[in-house]
PDB file of C-alpha atoms and ligand atoms in Angstrom:
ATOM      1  CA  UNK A  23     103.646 153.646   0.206  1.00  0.00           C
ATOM      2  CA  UNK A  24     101.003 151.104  -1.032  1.00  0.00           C
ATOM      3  CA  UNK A  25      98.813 149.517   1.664  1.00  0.00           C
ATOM      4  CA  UNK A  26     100.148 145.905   0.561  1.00  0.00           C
ATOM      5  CA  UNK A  27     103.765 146.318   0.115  1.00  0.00           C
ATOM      6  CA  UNK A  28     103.486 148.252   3.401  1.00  0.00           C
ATOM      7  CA  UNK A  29     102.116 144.692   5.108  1.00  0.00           C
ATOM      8  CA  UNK A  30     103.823 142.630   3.277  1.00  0.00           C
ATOM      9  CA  UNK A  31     106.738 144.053   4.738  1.00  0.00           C
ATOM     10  CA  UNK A  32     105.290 143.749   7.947  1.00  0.00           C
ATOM     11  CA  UNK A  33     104.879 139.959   7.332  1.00  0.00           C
ATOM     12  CA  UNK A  34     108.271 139.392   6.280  1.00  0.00           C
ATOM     13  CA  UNK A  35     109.646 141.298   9.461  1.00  0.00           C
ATOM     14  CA  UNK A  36     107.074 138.804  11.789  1.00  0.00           C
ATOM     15  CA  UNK A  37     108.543 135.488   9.675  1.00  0.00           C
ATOM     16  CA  UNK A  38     112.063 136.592  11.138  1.00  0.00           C
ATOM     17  CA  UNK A  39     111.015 137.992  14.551  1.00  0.00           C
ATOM     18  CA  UNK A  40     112.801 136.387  17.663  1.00  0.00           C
ATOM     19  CA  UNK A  41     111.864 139.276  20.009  1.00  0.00           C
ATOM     20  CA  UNK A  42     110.617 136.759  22.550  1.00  0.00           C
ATOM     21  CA  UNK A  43     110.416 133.255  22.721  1.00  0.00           C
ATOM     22  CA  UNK A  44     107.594 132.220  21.455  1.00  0.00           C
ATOM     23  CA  UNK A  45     109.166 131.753  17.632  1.00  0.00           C
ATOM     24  CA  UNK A  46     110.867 128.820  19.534  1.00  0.00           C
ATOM     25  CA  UNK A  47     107.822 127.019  20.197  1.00  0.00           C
ATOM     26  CA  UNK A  48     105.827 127.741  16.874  1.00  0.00           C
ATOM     27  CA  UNK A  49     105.335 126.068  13.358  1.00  0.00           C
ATOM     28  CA  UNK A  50     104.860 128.945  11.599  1.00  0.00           C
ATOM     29  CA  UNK A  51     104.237 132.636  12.124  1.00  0.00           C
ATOM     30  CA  UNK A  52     100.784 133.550  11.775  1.00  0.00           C
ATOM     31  CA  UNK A  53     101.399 137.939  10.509  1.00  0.00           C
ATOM     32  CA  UNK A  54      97.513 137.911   9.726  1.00  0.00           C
ATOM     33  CA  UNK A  55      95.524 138.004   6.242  1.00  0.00           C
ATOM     34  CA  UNK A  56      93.181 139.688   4.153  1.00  0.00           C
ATOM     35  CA  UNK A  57      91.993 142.916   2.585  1.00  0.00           C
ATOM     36  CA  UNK A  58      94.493 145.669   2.633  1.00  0.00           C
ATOM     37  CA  UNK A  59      91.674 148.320   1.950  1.00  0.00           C
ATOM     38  CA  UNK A  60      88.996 146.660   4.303  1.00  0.00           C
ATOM     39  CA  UNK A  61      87.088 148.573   6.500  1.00  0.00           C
ATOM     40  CA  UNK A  62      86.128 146.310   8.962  1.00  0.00           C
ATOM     41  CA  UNK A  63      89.354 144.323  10.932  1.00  0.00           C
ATOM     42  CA  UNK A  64      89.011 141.211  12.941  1.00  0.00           C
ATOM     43  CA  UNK A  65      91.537 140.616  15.678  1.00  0.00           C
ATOM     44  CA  UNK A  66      91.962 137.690  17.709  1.00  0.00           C
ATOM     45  CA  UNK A  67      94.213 136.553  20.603  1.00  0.00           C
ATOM     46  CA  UNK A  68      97.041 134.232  19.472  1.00  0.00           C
ATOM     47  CA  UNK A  69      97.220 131.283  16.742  1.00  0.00           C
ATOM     48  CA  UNK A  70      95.689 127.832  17.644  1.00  0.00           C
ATOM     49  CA  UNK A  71      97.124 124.607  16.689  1.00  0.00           C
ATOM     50  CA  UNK A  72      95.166 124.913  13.055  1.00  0.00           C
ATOM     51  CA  UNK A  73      96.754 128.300  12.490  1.00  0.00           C
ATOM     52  CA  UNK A  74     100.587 126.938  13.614  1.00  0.00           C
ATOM     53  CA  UNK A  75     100.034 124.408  10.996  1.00  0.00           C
ATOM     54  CA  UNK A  76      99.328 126.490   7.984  1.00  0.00           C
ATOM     55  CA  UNK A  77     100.690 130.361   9.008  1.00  0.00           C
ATOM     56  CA  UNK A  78      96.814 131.494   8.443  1.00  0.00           C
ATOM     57  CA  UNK A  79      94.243 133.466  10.983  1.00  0.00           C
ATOM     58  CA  UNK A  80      91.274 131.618  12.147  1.00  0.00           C
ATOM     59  CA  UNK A  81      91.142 128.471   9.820  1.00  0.00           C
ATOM     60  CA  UNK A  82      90.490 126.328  12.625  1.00  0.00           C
ATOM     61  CA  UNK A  83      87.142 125.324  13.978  1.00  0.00           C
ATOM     62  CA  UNK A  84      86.551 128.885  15.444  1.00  0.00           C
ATOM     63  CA  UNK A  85      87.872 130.427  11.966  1.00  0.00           C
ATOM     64  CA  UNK A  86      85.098 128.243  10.037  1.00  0.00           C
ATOM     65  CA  UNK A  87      82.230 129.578  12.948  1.00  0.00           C
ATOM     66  CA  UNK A  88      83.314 133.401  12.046  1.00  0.00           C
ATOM     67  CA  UNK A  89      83.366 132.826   8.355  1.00  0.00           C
ATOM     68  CA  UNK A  90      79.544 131.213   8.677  1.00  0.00           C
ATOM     69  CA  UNK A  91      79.118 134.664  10.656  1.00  0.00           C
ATOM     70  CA  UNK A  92      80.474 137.104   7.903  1.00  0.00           C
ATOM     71  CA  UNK A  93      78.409 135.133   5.447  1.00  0.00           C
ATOM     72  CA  UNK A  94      75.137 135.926   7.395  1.00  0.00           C
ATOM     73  CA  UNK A  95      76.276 139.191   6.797  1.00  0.00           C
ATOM     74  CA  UNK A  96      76.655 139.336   3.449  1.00  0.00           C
ATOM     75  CA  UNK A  97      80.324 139.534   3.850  1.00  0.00           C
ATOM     76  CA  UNK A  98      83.381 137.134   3.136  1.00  0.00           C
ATOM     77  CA  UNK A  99      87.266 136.891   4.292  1.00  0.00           C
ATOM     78  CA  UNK A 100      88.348 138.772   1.413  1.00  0.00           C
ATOM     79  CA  UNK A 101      86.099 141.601   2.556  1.00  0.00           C
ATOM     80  CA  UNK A 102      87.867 141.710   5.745  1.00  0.00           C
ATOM     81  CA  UNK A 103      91.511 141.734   7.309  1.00  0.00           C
ATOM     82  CA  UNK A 104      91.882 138.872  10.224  1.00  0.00           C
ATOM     83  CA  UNK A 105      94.949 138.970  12.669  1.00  0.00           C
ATOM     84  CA  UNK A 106      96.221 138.336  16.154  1.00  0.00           C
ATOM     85  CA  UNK A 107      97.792 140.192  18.574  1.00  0.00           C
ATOM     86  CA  UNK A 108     100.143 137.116  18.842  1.00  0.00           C
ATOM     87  CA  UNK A 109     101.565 136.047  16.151  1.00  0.00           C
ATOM     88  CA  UNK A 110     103.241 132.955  17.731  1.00  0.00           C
ATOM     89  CA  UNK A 111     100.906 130.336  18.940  1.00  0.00           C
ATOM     90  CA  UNK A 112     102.261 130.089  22.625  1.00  0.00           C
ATOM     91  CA  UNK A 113     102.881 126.795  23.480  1.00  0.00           C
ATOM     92  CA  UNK A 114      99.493 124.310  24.804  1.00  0.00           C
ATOM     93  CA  UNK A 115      97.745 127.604  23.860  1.00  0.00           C
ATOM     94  CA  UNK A 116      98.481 129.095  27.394  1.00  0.00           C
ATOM     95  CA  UNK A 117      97.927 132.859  27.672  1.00  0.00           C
ATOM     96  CA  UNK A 118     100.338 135.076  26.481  1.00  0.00           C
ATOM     97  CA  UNK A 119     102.581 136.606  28.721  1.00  0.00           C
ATOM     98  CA  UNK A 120     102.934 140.365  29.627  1.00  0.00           C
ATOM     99  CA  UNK A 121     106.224 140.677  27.736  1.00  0.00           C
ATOM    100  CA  UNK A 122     105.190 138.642  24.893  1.00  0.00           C
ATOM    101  CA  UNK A 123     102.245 141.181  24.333  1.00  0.00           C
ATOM    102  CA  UNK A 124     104.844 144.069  24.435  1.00  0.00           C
ATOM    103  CA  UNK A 125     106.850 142.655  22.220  1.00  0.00           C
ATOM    104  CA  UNK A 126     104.329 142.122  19.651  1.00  0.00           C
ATOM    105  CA  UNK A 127     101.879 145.278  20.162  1.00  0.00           C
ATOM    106  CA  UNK A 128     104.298 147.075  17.636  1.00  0.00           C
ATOM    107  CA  UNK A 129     103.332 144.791  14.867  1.00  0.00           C
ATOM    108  CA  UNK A 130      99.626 144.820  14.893  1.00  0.00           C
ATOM    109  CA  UNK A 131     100.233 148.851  15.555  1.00  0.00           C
ATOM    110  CA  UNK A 132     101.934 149.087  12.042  1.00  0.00           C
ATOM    111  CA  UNK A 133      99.288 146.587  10.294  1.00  0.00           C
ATOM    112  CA  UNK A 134      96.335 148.952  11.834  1.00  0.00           C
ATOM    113  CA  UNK A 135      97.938 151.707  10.605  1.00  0.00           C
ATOM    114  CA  UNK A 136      98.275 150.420   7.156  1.00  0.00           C
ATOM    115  CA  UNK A 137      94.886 148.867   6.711  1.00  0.00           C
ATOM    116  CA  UNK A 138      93.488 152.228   8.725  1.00  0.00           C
ATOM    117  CA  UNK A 139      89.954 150.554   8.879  1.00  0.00           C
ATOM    118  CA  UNK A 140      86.811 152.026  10.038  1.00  0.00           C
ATOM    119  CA  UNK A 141      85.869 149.276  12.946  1.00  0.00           C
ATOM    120  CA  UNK A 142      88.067 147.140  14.784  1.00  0.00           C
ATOM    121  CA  UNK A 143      86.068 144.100  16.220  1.00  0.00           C
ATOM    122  CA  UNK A 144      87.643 142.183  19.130  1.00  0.00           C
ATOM    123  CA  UNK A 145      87.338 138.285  19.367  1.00  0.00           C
ATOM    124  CA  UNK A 146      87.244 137.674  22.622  1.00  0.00           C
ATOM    125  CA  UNK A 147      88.066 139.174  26.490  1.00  0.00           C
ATOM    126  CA  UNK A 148      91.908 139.350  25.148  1.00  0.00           C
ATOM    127  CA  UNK A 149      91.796 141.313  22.509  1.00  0.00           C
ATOM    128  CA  UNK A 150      89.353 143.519  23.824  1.00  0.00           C
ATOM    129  CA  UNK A 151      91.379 144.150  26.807  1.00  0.00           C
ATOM    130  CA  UNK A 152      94.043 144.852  24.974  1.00  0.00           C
ATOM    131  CA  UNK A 153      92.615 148.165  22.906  1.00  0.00           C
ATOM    132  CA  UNK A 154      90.516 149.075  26.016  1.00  0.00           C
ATOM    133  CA  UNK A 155      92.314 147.707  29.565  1.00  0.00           C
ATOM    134  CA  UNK A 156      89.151 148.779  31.834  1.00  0.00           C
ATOM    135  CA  UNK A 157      86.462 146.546  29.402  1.00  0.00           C
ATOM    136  CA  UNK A 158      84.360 143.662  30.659  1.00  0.00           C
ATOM    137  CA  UNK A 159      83.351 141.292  27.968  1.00  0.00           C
ATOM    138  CA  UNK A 160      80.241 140.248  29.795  1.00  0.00           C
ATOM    139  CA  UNK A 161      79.506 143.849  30.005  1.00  0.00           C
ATOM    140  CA  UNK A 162      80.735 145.795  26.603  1.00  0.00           C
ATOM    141  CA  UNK A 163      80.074 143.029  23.645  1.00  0.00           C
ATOM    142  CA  UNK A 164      77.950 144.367  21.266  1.00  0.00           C
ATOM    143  CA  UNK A 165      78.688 147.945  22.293  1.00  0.00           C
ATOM    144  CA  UNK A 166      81.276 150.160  20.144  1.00  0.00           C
ATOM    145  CA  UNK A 167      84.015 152.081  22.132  1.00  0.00           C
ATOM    146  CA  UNK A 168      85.871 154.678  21.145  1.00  0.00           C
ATOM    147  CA  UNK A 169      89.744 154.399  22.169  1.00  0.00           C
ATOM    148  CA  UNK A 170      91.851 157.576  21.295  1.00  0.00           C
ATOM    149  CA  UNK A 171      93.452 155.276  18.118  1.00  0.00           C
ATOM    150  CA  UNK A 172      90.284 152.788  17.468  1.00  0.00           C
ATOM    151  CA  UNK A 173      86.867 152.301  17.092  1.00  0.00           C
ATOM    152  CA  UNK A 174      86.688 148.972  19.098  1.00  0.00           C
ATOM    153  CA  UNK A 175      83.293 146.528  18.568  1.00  0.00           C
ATOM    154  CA  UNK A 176      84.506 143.710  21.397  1.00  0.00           C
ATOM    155  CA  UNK A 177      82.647 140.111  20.800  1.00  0.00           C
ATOM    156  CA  UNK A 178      82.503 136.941  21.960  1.00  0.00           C
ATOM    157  CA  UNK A 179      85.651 135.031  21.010  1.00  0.00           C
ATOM    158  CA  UNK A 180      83.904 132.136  18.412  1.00  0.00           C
ATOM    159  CA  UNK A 181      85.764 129.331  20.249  1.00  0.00           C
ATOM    160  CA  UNK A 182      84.093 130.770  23.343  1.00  0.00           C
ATOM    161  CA  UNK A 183      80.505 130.312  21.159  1.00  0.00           C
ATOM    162  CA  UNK A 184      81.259 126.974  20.154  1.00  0.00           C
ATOM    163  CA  UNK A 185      81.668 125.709  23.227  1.00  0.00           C
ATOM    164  CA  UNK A 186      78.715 127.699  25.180  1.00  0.00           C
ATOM    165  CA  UNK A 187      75.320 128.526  23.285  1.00  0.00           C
ATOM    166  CA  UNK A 188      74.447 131.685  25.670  1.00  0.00           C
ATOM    167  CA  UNK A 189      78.113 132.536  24.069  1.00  0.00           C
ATOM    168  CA  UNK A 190      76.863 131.585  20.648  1.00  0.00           C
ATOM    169  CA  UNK A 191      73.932 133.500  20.921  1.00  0.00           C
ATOM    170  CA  UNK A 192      75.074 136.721  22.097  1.00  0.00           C
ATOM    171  CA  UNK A 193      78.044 136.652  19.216  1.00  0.00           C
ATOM    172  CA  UNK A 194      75.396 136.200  16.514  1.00  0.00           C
ATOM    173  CA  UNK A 195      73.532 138.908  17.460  1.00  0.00           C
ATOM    174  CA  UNK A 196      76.843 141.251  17.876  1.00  0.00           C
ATOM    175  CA  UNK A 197      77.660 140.352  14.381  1.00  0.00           C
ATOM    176  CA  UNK A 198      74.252 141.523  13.173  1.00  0.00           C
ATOM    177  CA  UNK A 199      74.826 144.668  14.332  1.00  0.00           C
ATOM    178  CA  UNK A 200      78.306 145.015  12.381  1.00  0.00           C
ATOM    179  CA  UNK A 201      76.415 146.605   8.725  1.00  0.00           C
ATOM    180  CA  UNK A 202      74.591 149.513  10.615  1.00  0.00           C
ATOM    181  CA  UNK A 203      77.825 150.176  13.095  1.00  0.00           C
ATOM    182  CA  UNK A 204      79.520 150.250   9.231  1.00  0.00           C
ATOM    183  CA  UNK A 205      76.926 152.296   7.819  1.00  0.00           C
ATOM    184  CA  UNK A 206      77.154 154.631  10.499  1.00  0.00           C
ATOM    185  CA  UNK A 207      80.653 155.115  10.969  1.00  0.00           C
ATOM    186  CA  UNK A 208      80.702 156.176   7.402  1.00  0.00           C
ATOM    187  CA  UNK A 209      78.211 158.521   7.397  1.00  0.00           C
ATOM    188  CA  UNK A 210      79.553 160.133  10.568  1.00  0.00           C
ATOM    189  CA  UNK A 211      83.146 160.488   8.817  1.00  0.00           C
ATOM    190  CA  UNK A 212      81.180 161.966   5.459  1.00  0.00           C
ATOM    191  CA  UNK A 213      79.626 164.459   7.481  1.00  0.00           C
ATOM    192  CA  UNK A 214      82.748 165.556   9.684  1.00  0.00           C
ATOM    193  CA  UNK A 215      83.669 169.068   8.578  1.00  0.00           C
ATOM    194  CA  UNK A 216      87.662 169.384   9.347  1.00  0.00           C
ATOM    195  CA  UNK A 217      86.570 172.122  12.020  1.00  0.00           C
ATOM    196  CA  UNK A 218      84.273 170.122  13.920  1.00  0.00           C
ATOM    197  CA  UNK A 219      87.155 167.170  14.533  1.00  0.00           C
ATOM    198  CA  UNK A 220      85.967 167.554  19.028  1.00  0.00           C
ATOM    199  CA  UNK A 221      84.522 164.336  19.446  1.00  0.00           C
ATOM    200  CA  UNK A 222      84.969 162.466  22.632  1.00  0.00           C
ATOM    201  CA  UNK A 223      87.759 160.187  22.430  1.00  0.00           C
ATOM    202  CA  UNK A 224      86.807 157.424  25.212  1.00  0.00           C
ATOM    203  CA  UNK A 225      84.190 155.483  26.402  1.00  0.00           C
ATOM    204  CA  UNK A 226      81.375 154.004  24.547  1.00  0.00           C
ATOM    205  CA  UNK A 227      79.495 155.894  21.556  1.00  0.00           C
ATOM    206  CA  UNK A 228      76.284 156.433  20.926  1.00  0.00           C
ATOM    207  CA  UNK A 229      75.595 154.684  17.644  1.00  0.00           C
ATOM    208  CA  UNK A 230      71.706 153.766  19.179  1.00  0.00           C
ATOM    209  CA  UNK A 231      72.643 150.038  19.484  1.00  0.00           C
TER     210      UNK A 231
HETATM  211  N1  URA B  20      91.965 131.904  18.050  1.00  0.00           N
HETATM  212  C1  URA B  20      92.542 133.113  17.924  1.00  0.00           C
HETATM  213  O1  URA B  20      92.439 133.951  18.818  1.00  0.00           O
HETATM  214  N2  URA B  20      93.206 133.378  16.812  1.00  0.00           N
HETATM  215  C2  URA B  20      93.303 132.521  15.787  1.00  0.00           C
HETATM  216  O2  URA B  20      93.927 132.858  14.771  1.00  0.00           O
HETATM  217  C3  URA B  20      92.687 131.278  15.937  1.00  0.00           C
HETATM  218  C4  URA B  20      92.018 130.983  17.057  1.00  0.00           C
END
């Protein structure tokens, strides 16, 4: 089935979802956006107040800080496909809770699946933590890991970055990194002969960054 109708469908099954309470609470649903056939996948934590309002990923403050970010990399939001792993904004933004993450995980399973992109990069300690439970996001930003499903690039969150310039500073530099990771990734999947498929599948990879 086609990449879009296979997300669309997605969204449509997130506008209706009631599996826990956080639909209660919200505006809007926010499923997540972008290009079906992207390579490259950002994934946040949960909807803010901006993204409530409108049913769209990262259009808030934080949203307009990682679209100044793609743009330094010669890249734009219809390069990319943005989501959450909450698609309900929890209520006064408080974390989301254990069971609220399980009932959701399924979603953003299916929408990876779909999109199938190259590099997953995680905004913020929530997201990362959620592909790869043992990370640190002090210690792994700016280093790709390898999860048995993913490649995972974890960053600072941009909220974090707009409110802390060490933050800021690190995150720019992680994003510059993001076109040789690319590169890379794609040569390494060009050159993969079907009988050589025995590459570690955890930890972090040597890409020489
Ligand atoms: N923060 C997130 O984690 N996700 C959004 O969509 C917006 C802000």
């Amino acid at each position: 089935m086609d990449k879009k109708l296979v997300l669309e469908q997605i969204e449509k099954n997130v506008k209706v979802c009631k599996k826990c309470r956080l639909y209660k609470f919200a505006k809007n649903p926010v499923p997540g956006e972008g290009n079906p056939n992207a390579q490259l996948v950002f994934v946040g934590e949960a909807p803010g107040a901006t993204e409530d309002a409108t049913g769209k990923p990262f259009v808030g403050r934080a949203g307009k800080l990682l679209e100044a970010l793609l743009k330094e990399i010669g890249m734009q939001r219809s390069d990319v496909w943005i989501g959450n792993v909450i698609k309900h904004r929890p209520p006064q933004n408080r974390a989301p809770l254990e069971d609220e993450i399980v009932a959701c995980a399924p979603c953003l399973t299916l929408q990876l699946k779909a999109i199938s992109p190259k590099l997953i990069v995680t905004l913020g300690r929530f997201a990362m933590t959620y592909f790869y439970k043992e990370g640190k996001i002090t210690r792994d930003h700016g280093h790709v890991i390898k999860t048995p499903d993913y490649t995972v690039f974890p960053v600072y969150h941009p909220a974090a970055a707009l409110r802390n310039p060490v933050f800021a500073k690190a995150l720019r530099e992680d994003f510059n990194k993001i076109p040789r990771i690319l590169k890379e990734l794609s040569t390494q999947s060009a050159q993969r002969a079907p009988s050589s498929e025995t590459e570690d599948t955890s930890g972090q990879v040597g890409l020489g960054l």
